[in-house]
Amino acid sequence: MSEPLISVITPTFNERENILNLVKRVHNALVGYAYELIIVDDNSPDGTAEFAESLSGEYPLRVICRRNERGLSSAVIAGFRQARGKILGVIDADLQHPPEEIPALIHSIEDGADVAIGSRYILGGGIRGWSVKRKLVSQVATTLARLFLPSIRKTKDPMSGFFMVRREVIENVELRPIGYKILLEVLAKGKLTPHKVREVPYTFQEREAGKSNLNMKEQVNYLKHLSILVEKDKEIRRVAKFLAVGLSGTGVNLGVLFLLTAYSSLSPLVAGIASIELAIISNFILNDIWTFGDRRTPSFRAVLKRGLKYNTATAVSAGASYAVFFWLLTGMEGMHYLVCMALGILAGFVWNFTWSMLWAWRKGEPREEPLLPK
Ligand code: GDD
Ligand code: MN
């Protein structure tokens, strides 16, 4: 067999009755392509591995049988490790992912996509035969991922188990998913350009034979997996850092106000201005070094410029907080004043963070600014 261009990985557990159909349909779909099908079985009691092996004379397929490990995602990774193709793909064995759609995914990659996803949630895609409950679970899982992983927000179906990826995207990347959602791991950790993630519509079919292995435990695994990815997501960490700095600033503000009022002759009204300004400066320094450390240009002029921008944004954000507070307190009958202020603070936070992201620490500012103008 010459070097395959495409490696298709199929994880299996008790899929003996589906294998023959799968193998045939993949083969027919990929006429004209040099491909290999890698079936990763976890020692299924129904003899899936032995049966698949018996087809290896007739079709370009290999079987990996794992005896000491269980799990969909880790099986796919075991397949990736053995794969020789330039394009790697994943498809379920139970024919819920139609093999006939594989060429469309391949075309997307050939067109320049890093990842091509079989998607149920774009125009032309769909799901056949799911209960309302299963639909709901899937929607909740997708929404959680979109909410907490900003880097995958543009992807409509990050939960898909049907996709193709360019080899370089995951080569030398340590993939360690827990549970079912291998694509989520690829999207979160792979070396890819966001606009090079393509989705291709398909309809998720009913199972041909056998039964699903998805259970409650996998739903818990999903949450564990997501929380690990969230911890590593740079943009969510940035929001958390910004929040922590904001809290420290509140401490500085109150502390300085107390010290100045207690130990100097300044009135609280004047001391308040000084304490707010000191808190802004301390916030700026922490954000500059920590929250936006990856975006800063260290020259004195650049720091000063960012500082002025941040100071302006913060002053306006204080105004925005107050405006929201005022508007709610006077406009919303019966809303507690503390709730009004809490919402005001939240609005100010969002405002301040947005302007910091888009203005003070704008991405792509020229890194090397001359110290003195020419
Ligand atoms: N090797 C191995 N080990 N394979 C497994 C295991 C395992 O522990 N568990 C499941 N599989 C295989 C199945 O044999 C099947 O080929 C594929 O993984 C999908 O498993 P199903 O149990 O049929 O999953 P599902 O239909 O509930 O979920 C599918 O739909 C999701 C979309 O909501 C999966 O394909 C997901 O990847 C997909 O995202
Ligand atoms: Mn299935």
PDB file of N, CA, C and O in Angstrom, residues 75-129:
ATOM      1  N   ALA A  75      -9.491   6.412  22.396  1.00  0.00           N
ATOM      2  CA  ALA A  75      -9.379   5.482  21.266  1.00  0.00           C
ATOM      3  C   ALA A  75      -9.045   6.257  19.993  1.00  0.00           C
ATOM      4  O   ALA A  75      -8.180   5.851  19.212  1.00  0.00           O
ATOM      5  N   VAL A  76      -9.698   7.392  19.798  1.00  0.00           N
ATOM      6  CA  VAL A  76      -9.416   8.205  18.611  1.00  0.00           C
ATOM      7  C   VAL A  76      -7.958   8.666  18.617  1.00  0.00           C
ATOM      8  O   VAL A  76      -7.269   8.627  17.592  1.00  0.00           O
ATOM      9  N   ILE A  77      -7.478   9.059  19.789  1.00  0.00           N
ATOM     10  CA  ILE A  77      -6.088   9.509  19.863  1.00  0.00           C
ATOM     11  C   ILE A  77      -5.127   8.367  19.553  1.00  0.00           C
ATOM     12  O   ILE A  77      -4.138   8.550  18.840  1.00  0.00           O
ATOM     13  N   ALA A  78      -5.444   7.178  20.043  1.00  0.00           N
ATOM     14  CA  ALA A  78      -4.620   6.006  19.706  1.00  0.00           C
ATOM     15  C   ALA A  78      -4.599   5.825  18.189  1.00  0.00           C
ATOM     16  O   ALA A  78      -3.559   5.497  17.609  1.00  0.00           O
ATOM     17  N   GLY A  79      -5.736   6.060  17.551  1.00  0.00           N
ATOM     18  CA  GLY A  79      -5.801   5.971  16.091  1.00  0.00           C
ATOM     19  C   GLY A  79      -4.958   7.052  15.425  1.00  0.00           C
ATOM     20  O   GLY A  79      -4.206   6.781  14.490  1.00  0.00           O
ATOM     21  N   PHE A  80      -5.060   8.290  15.918  1.00  0.00           N
ATOM     22  CA  PHE A  80      -4.255   9.395  15.373  1.00  0.00           C
ATOM     23  C   PHE A  80      -2.769   9.032  15.407  1.00  0.00           C
ATOM     24  O   PHE A  80      -2.030   9.318  14.477  1.00  0.00           O
ATOM     25  N   ARG A  81      -2.354   8.422  16.509  1.00  0.00           N
ATOM     26  CA  ARG A  81      -0.927   8.110  16.661  1.00  0.00           C
ATOM     27  C   ARG A  81      -0.431   7.151  15.585  1.00  0.00           C
ATOM     28  O   ARG A  81       0.712   7.215  15.160  1.00  0.00           O
ATOM     29  N   GLN A  82      -1.296   6.244  15.176  1.00  0.00           N
ATOM     30  CA  GLN A  82      -0.890   5.256  14.175  1.00  0.00           C
ATOM     31  C   GLN A  82      -1.146   5.739  12.759  1.00  0.00           C
ATOM     32  O   GLN A  82      -0.733   5.094  11.802  1.00  0.00           O
ATOM     33  N   ALA A  83      -1.867   6.845  12.623  1.00  0.00           N
ATOM     34  CA  ALA A  83      -2.300   7.276  11.297  1.00  0.00           C
ATOM     35  C   ALA A  83      -1.126   7.801  10.482  1.00  0.00           C
ATOM     36  O   ALA A  83      -0.224   8.442  11.011  1.00  0.00           O
ATOM     37  N   ARG A  84      -1.156   7.529   9.179  1.00  0.00           N
ATOM     38  CA  ARG A  84      -0.064   7.991   8.319  1.00  0.00           C
ATOM     39  C   ARG A  84      -0.496   9.091   7.363  1.00  0.00           C
ATOM     40  O   ARG A  84       0.323   9.668   6.669  1.00  0.00           O
ATOM     41  N   GLY A  85      -1.801   9.368   7.285  1.00  0.00           N
ATOM     42  CA  GLY A  85      -2.302  10.328   6.310  1.00  0.00           C
ATOM     43  C   GLY A  85      -1.934  11.774   6.614  1.00  0.00           C
ATOM     44  O   GLY A  85      -1.522  12.108   7.722  1.00  0.00           O
ATOM     45  N   LYS A  86      -2.082  12.626   5.602  1.00  0.00           N
ATOM     46  CA  LYS A  86      -1.873  14.057   5.777  1.00  0.00           C
ATOM     47  C   LYS A  86      -3.146  14.697   6.312  1.00  0.00           C
ATOM     48  O   LYS A  86      -3.143  15.777   6.886  1.00  0.00           O
ATOM     49  N   ILE A  87      -4.276  14.040   6.033  1.00  0.00           N
ATOM     50  CA  ILE A  87      -5.558  14.496   6.555  1.00  0.00           C
ATOM     51  C   ILE A  87      -6.098  13.390   7.451  1.00  0.00           C
ATOM     52  O   ILE A  87      -6.129  12.227   7.055  1.00  0.00           O
ATOM     53  N   LEU A  88      -6.476  13.771   8.675  1.00  0.00           N
ATOM     54  CA  LEU A  88      -6.973  12.778   9.619  1.00  0.00           C
ATOM     55  C   LEU A  88      -8.455  13.033   9.863  1.00  0.00           C
ATOM     56  O   LEU A  88      -8.877  14.181  10.005  1.00  0.00           O
ATOM     57  N   GLY A  89      -9.240  11.957   9.915  1.00  0.00           N
ATOM     58  CA  GLY A  89     -10.672  12.141  10.109  1.00  0.00           C
ATOM     59  C   GLY A  89     -11.220  11.189  11.144  1.00  0.00           C
ATOM     60  O   GLY A  89     -10.581  10.195  11.493  1.00  0.00           O
ATOM     61  N   VAL A  90     -12.396  11.510  11.651  1.00  0.00           N
ATOM     62  CA  VAL A  90     -13.063  10.657  12.627  1.00  0.00           C
ATOM     63  C   VAL A  90     -14.510  10.448  12.200  1.00  0.00           C
ATOM     64  O   VAL A  90     -15.184  11.402  11.814  1.00  0.00           O
ATOM     65  N   ILE A  91     -14.959   9.211  12.279  1.00  0.00           N
ATOM     66  CA  ILE A  91     -16.366   8.913  11.986  1.00  0.00           C
ATOM     67  C   ILE A  91     -16.814   7.767  12.893  1.00  0.00           C
ATOM     68  O   ILE A  91     -16.047   6.845  13.167  1.00  0.00           O
ATOM     69  N   ASP A  92     -18.046   7.856  13.385  1.00  0.00           N
ATOM     70  CA  ASP A  92     -18.584   6.787  14.232  1.00  0.00           C
ATOM     71  C   ASP A  92     -18.852   5.529  13.410  1.00  0.00           C
ATOM     72  O   ASP A  92     -19.081   5.599  12.204  1.00  0.00           O
ATOM     73  N   ALA A  93     -18.887   4.396  14.101  1.00  0.00           N
ATOM     74  CA  ALA A  93     -19.105   3.123  13.413  1.00  0.00           C
ATOM     75  C   ALA A  93     -20.580   2.841  13.153  1.00  0.00           C
ATOM     76  O   ALA A  93     -20.925   2.051  12.289  1.00  0.00           O
ATOM     77  N   ASP A  94     -21.465   3.490  13.907  1.00  0.00           N
ATOM     78  CA  ASP A  94     -22.871   3.090  13.870  1.00  0.00           C
ATOM     79  C   ASP A  94     -23.664   3.732  12.729  1.00  0.00           C
ATOM     80  O   ASP A  94     -24.886   3.637  12.690  1.00  0.00           O
ATOM     81  N   LEU A  95     -22.945   4.417  11.837  1.00  0.00           N
ATOM     82  CA  LEU A  95     -23.542   5.016  10.636  1.00  0.00           C
ATOM     83  C   LEU A  95     -24.486   6.177  10.932  1.00  0.00           C
ATOM     84  O   LEU A  95     -25.294   6.555  10.102  1.00  0.00           O
ATOM     85  N   GLN A  96     -24.340   6.744  12.133  1.00  0.00           N
ATOM     86  CA  GLN A  96     -25.092   7.967  12.402  1.00  0.00           C
ATOM     87  C   GLN A  96     -24.448   9.150  11.663  1.00  0.00           C
ATOM     88  O   GLN A  96     -25.108  10.142  11.401  1.00  0.00           O
ATOM     89  N   HIS A  97     -23.152   9.016  11.380  1.00  0.00           N
ATOM     90  CA  HIS A  97     -22.461   9.986  10.512  1.00  0.00           C
ATOM     91  C   HIS A  97     -22.410   9.375   9.118  1.00  0.00           C
ATOM     92  O   HIS A  97     -21.757   8.355   8.934  1.00  0.00           O
ATOM     93  N   PRO A  98     -23.066   9.962   8.126  1.00  0.00           N
ATOM     94  CA  PRO A  98     -23.070   9.337   6.799  1.00  0.00           C
ATOM     95  C   PRO A  98     -21.708   9.418   6.114  1.00  0.00           C
ATOM     96  O   PRO A  98     -21.209  10.519   5.849  1.00  0.00           O
ATOM     97  N   PRO A  99     -21.101   8.279   5.813  1.00  0.00           N
ATOM     98  CA  PRO A  99     -19.770   8.268   5.176  1.00  0.00           C
ATOM     99  C   PRO A  99     -19.755   9.027   3.861  1.00  0.00           C
ATOM    100  O   PRO A  99     -18.714   9.541   3.457  1.00  0.00           O
ATOM    101  N   GLU A 100     -20.912   9.100   3.197  1.00  0.00           N
ATOM    102  CA  GLU A 100     -20.984   9.796   1.905  1.00  0.00           C
ATOM    103  C   GLU A 100     -20.621  11.269   2.029  1.00  0.00           C
ATOM    104  O   GLU A 100     -20.343  11.928   1.031  1.00  0.00           O
ATOM    105  N   GLU A 101     -20.627  11.809   3.249  1.00  0.00           N
ATOM    106  CA  GLU A 101     -20.280  13.226   3.433  1.00  0.00           C
ATOM    107  C   GLU A 101     -18.776  13.441   3.612  1.00  0.00           C
ATOM    108  O   GLU A 101     -18.312  14.580   3.683  1.00  0.00           O
ATOM    109  N   ILE A 102     -18.019  12.355   3.717  1.00  0.00           N
ATOM    110  CA  ILE A 102     -16.568  12.519   3.942  1.00  0.00           C
ATOM    111  C   ILE A 102     -15.898  13.346   2.835  1.00  0.00           C
ATOM    112  O   ILE A 102     -15.127  14.254   3.126  1.00  0.00           O
ATOM    113  N   PRO A 103     -16.212  13.083   1.547  1.00  0.00           N
ATOM    114  CA  PRO A 103     -15.546  13.878   0.500  1.00  0.00           C
ATOM    115  C   PRO A 103     -15.767  15.383   0.661  1.00  0.00           C
ATOM    116  O   PRO A 103     -14.847  16.169   0.423  1.00  0.00           O
ATOM    117  N   ALA A 104     -16.971  15.789   1.104  1.00  0.00           N
ATOM    118  CA  ALA A 104     -17.208  17.232   1.298  1.00  0.00           C
ATOM    119  C   ALA A 104     -16.274  17.786   2.367  1.00  0.00           C
ATOM    120  O   ALA A 104     -15.759  18.908   2.252  1.00  0.00           O
ATOM    121  N   LEU A 105     -16.034  16.997   3.414  1.00  0.00           N
ATOM    122  CA  LEU A 105     -15.100  17.445   4.464  1.00  0.00           C
ATOM    123  C   LEU A 105     -13.681  17.540   3.895  1.00  0.00           C
ATOM    124  O   LEU A 105     -12.957  18.508   4.146  1.00  0.00           O
ATOM    125  N   ILE A 106     -13.316  16.535   3.121  1.00  0.00           N
ATOM    126  CA  ILE A 106     -11.973  16.548   2.528  1.00  0.00           C
ATOM    127  C   ILE A 106     -11.796  17.765   1.615  1.00  0.00           C
ATOM    128  O   ILE A 106     -10.768  18.438   1.654  1.00  0.00           O
ATOM    129  N   HIS A 107     -12.831  18.077   0.828  1.00  0.00           N
ATOM    130  CA  HIS A 107     -12.725  19.231  -0.068  1.00  0.00           C
ATOM    131  C   HIS A 107     -12.478  20.511   0.721  1.00  0.00           C
ATOM    132  O   HIS A 107     -11.683  21.354   0.299  1.00  0.00           O
ATOM    133  N   SER A 108     -13.146  20.655   1.855  1.00  0.00           N
ATOM    134  CA  SER A 108     -12.917  21.844   2.677  1.00  0.00           C
ATOM    135  C   SER A 108     -11.456  21.954   3.085  1.00  0.00           C
ATOM    136  O   SER A 108     -10.861  23.036   3.051  1.00  0.00           O
ATOM    137  N   ILE A 109     -10.878  20.833   3.493  1.00  0.00           N
ATOM    138  CA  ILE A 109      -9.469  20.851   3.907  1.00  0.00           C
ATOM    139  C   ILE A 109      -8.590  21.167   2.696  1.00  0.00           C
ATOM    140  O   ILE A 109      -7.677  21.989   2.768  1.00  0.00           O
ATOM    141  N   GLU A 110      -8.900  20.557   1.568  1.00  0.00           N
ATOM    142  CA  GLU A 110      -8.110  20.828   0.357  1.00  0.00           C
ATOM    143  C   GLU A 110      -8.219  22.295  -0.047  1.00  0.00           C
ATOM    144  O   GLU A 110      -7.306  22.860  -0.632  1.00  0.00           O
ATOM    145  N   ASP A 111      -9.331  22.901   0.287  1.00  0.00           N
ATOM    146  CA  ASP A 111      -9.568  24.325   0.023  1.00  0.00           C
ATOM    147  C   ASP A 111      -8.823  25.233   0.990  1.00  0.00           C
ATOM    148  O   ASP A 111      -8.915  26.456   0.882  1.00  0.00           O
ATOM    149  N   GLY A 112      -8.180  24.658   2.000  1.00  0.00           N
ATOM    150  CA  GLY A 112      -7.397  25.484   2.924  1.00  0.00           C
ATOM    151  C   GLY A 112      -7.862  25.462   4.363  1.00  0.00           C
ATOM    152  O   GLY A 112      -7.237  26.083   5.217  1.00  0.00           O
ATOM    153  N   ALA A 113      -8.979  24.773   4.662  1.00  0.00           N
ATOM    154  CA  ALA A 113      -9.425  24.725   6.061  1.00  0.00           C
ATOM    155  C   ALA A 113      -8.441  23.914   6.907  1.00  0.00           C
ATOM    156  O   ALA A 113      -7.813  22.974   6.411  1.00  0.00           O
ATOM    157  N   ASP A 114      -8.293  24.293   8.178  1.00  0.00           N
ATOM    158  CA  ASP A 114      -7.487  23.508   9.116  1.00  0.00           C
ATOM    159  C   ASP A 114      -8.304  22.344   9.655  1.00  0.00           C
ATOM    160  O   ASP A 114      -7.798  21.253   9.867  1.00  0.00           O
ATOM    161  N   VAL A 115      -9.575  22.647   9.938  1.00  0.00           N
ATOM    162  CA  VAL A 115     -10.490  21.631  10.450  1.00  0.00           C
ATOM    163  C   VAL A 115     -11.791  21.741   9.660  1.00  0.00           C
ATOM    164  O   VAL A 115     -12.269  22.840   9.413  1.00  0.00           O
ATOM    165  N   ALA A 116     -12.356  20.616   9.268  1.00  0.00           N
ATOM    166  CA  ALA A 116     -13.669  20.604   8.610  1.00  0.00           C
ATOM    167  C   ALA A 116     -14.590  19.756   9.478  1.00  0.00           C
ATOM    168  O   ALA A 116     -14.285  18.600   9.771  1.00  0.00           O
ATOM    169  N   ILE A 117     -15.692  20.370   9.894  1.00  0.00           N
ATOM    170  CA  ILE A 117     -16.579  19.715  10.855  1.00  0.00           C
ATOM    171  C   ILE A 117     -17.899  19.354  10.195  1.00  0.00           C
ATOM    172  O   ILE A 117     -18.536  20.204   9.569  1.00  0.00           O
ATOM    173  N   GLY A 118     -18.328  18.116  10.371  1.00  0.00           N
ATOM    174  CA  GLY A 118     -19.684  17.738   9.985  1.00  0.00           C
ATOM    175  C   GLY A 118     -20.614  18.352  11.014  1.00  0.00           C
ATOM    176  O   GLY A 118     -20.517  18.060  12.193  1.00  0.00           O
ATOM    177  N   SER A 119     -21.498  19.242  10.546  1.00  0.00           N
ATOM    178  CA  SER A 119     -22.242  20.064  11.506  1.00  0.00           C
ATOM    179  C   SER A 119     -23.750  19.850  11.403  1.00  0.00           C
ATOM    180  O   SER A 119     -24.329  19.894  10.326  1.00  0.00           O
ATOM    181  N   ARG A 120     -24.373  19.636  12.568  1.00  0.00           N
ATOM    182  CA  ARG A 120     -25.830  19.455  12.618  1.00  0.00           C
ATOM    183  C   ARG A 120     -26.539  20.785  12.746  1.00  0.00           C
ATOM    184  O   ARG A 120     -27.724  20.889  12.504  1.00  0.00           O
ATOM    185  N   TYR A 121     -25.788  21.804  13.179  1.00  0.00           N
ATOM    186  CA  TYR A 121     -26.439  23.054  13.552  1.00  0.00           C
ATOM    187  C   TYR A 121     -26.208  24.203  12.588  1.00  0.00           C
ATOM    188  O   TYR A 121     -26.237  25.363  12.979  1.00  0.00           O
ATOM    189  N   ILE A 122     -25.912  23.892  11.333  1.00  0.00           N
ATOM    190  CA  ILE A 122     -25.901  24.963  10.335  1.00  0.00           C
ATOM    191  C   ILE A 122     -26.949  24.623   9.282  1.00  0.00           C
ATOM    192  O   ILE A 122     -27.449  23.498   9.240  1.00  0.00           O
ATOM    193  N   LEU A 123     -27.242  25.603   8.446  1.00  0.00           N
ATOM    194  CA  LEU A 123     -28.277  25.411   7.421  1.00  0.00           C
ATOM    195  C   LEU A 123     -27.982  24.160   6.594  1.00  0.00           C
ATOM    196  O   LEU A 123     -26.887  23.991   6.092  1.00  0.00           O
ATOM    197  N   GLY A 124     -28.985  23.300   6.479  1.00  0.00           N
ATOM    198  CA  GLY A 124     -28.797  22.080   5.715  1.00  0.00           C
ATOM    199  C   GLY A 124     -28.485  20.871   6.588  1.00  0.00           C
ATOM    200  O   GLY A 124     -28.556  19.739   6.140  1.00  0.00           O
ATOM    201  N   GLY A 125     -28.114  21.138   7.851  1.00  0.00           N
ATOM    202  CA  GLY A 125     -27.819  20.042   8.769  1.00  0.00           C
ATOM    203  C   GLY A 125     -29.029  19.704   9.629  1.00  0.00           C
ATOM    204  O   GLY A 125     -30.027  20.423   9.621  1.00  0.00           O
ATOM    205  N   GLY A 126     -28.945  18.620  10.363  1.00  0.00           N
ATOM    206  CA  GLY A 126     -30.072  18.258  11.224  1.00  0.00           C
ATOM    207  C   GLY A 126     -29.833  16.988  12.006  1.00  0.00           C
ATOM    208  O   GLY A 126     -28.736  16.421  11.988  1.00  0.00           O
ATOM    209  N   ILE A 127     -30.887  16.574  12.699  1.00  0.00           N
ATOM    210  CA  ILE A 127     -30.817  15.384  13.542  1.00  0.00           C
ATOM    211  C   ILE A 127     -32.068  14.566  13.294  1.00  0.00           C
ATOM    212  O   ILE A 127     -33.168  15.112  13.233  1.00  0.00           O
ATOM    213  N   ARG A 128     -31.901  13.261  13.161  1.00  0.00           N
ATOM    214  CA  ARG A 128     -33.062  12.406  12.952  1.00  0.00           C
ATOM    215  C   ARG A 128     -33.283  11.548  14.201  1.00  0.00           C
ATOM    216  O   ARG A 128     -32.345  10.937  14.714  1.00  0.00           O
ATOM    217  N   GLY A 129     -34.523  11.565  14.693  1.00  0.00           N
ATOM    218  CA  GLY A 129     -34.907  10.604  15.718  1.00  0.00           C
ATOM    219  C   GLY A 129     -34.364  10.832  17.122  1.00  0.00           C
ATOM    220  O   GLY A 129     -34.171   9.873  17.860  1.00  0.00           O
TER     221      GLY A 129
END
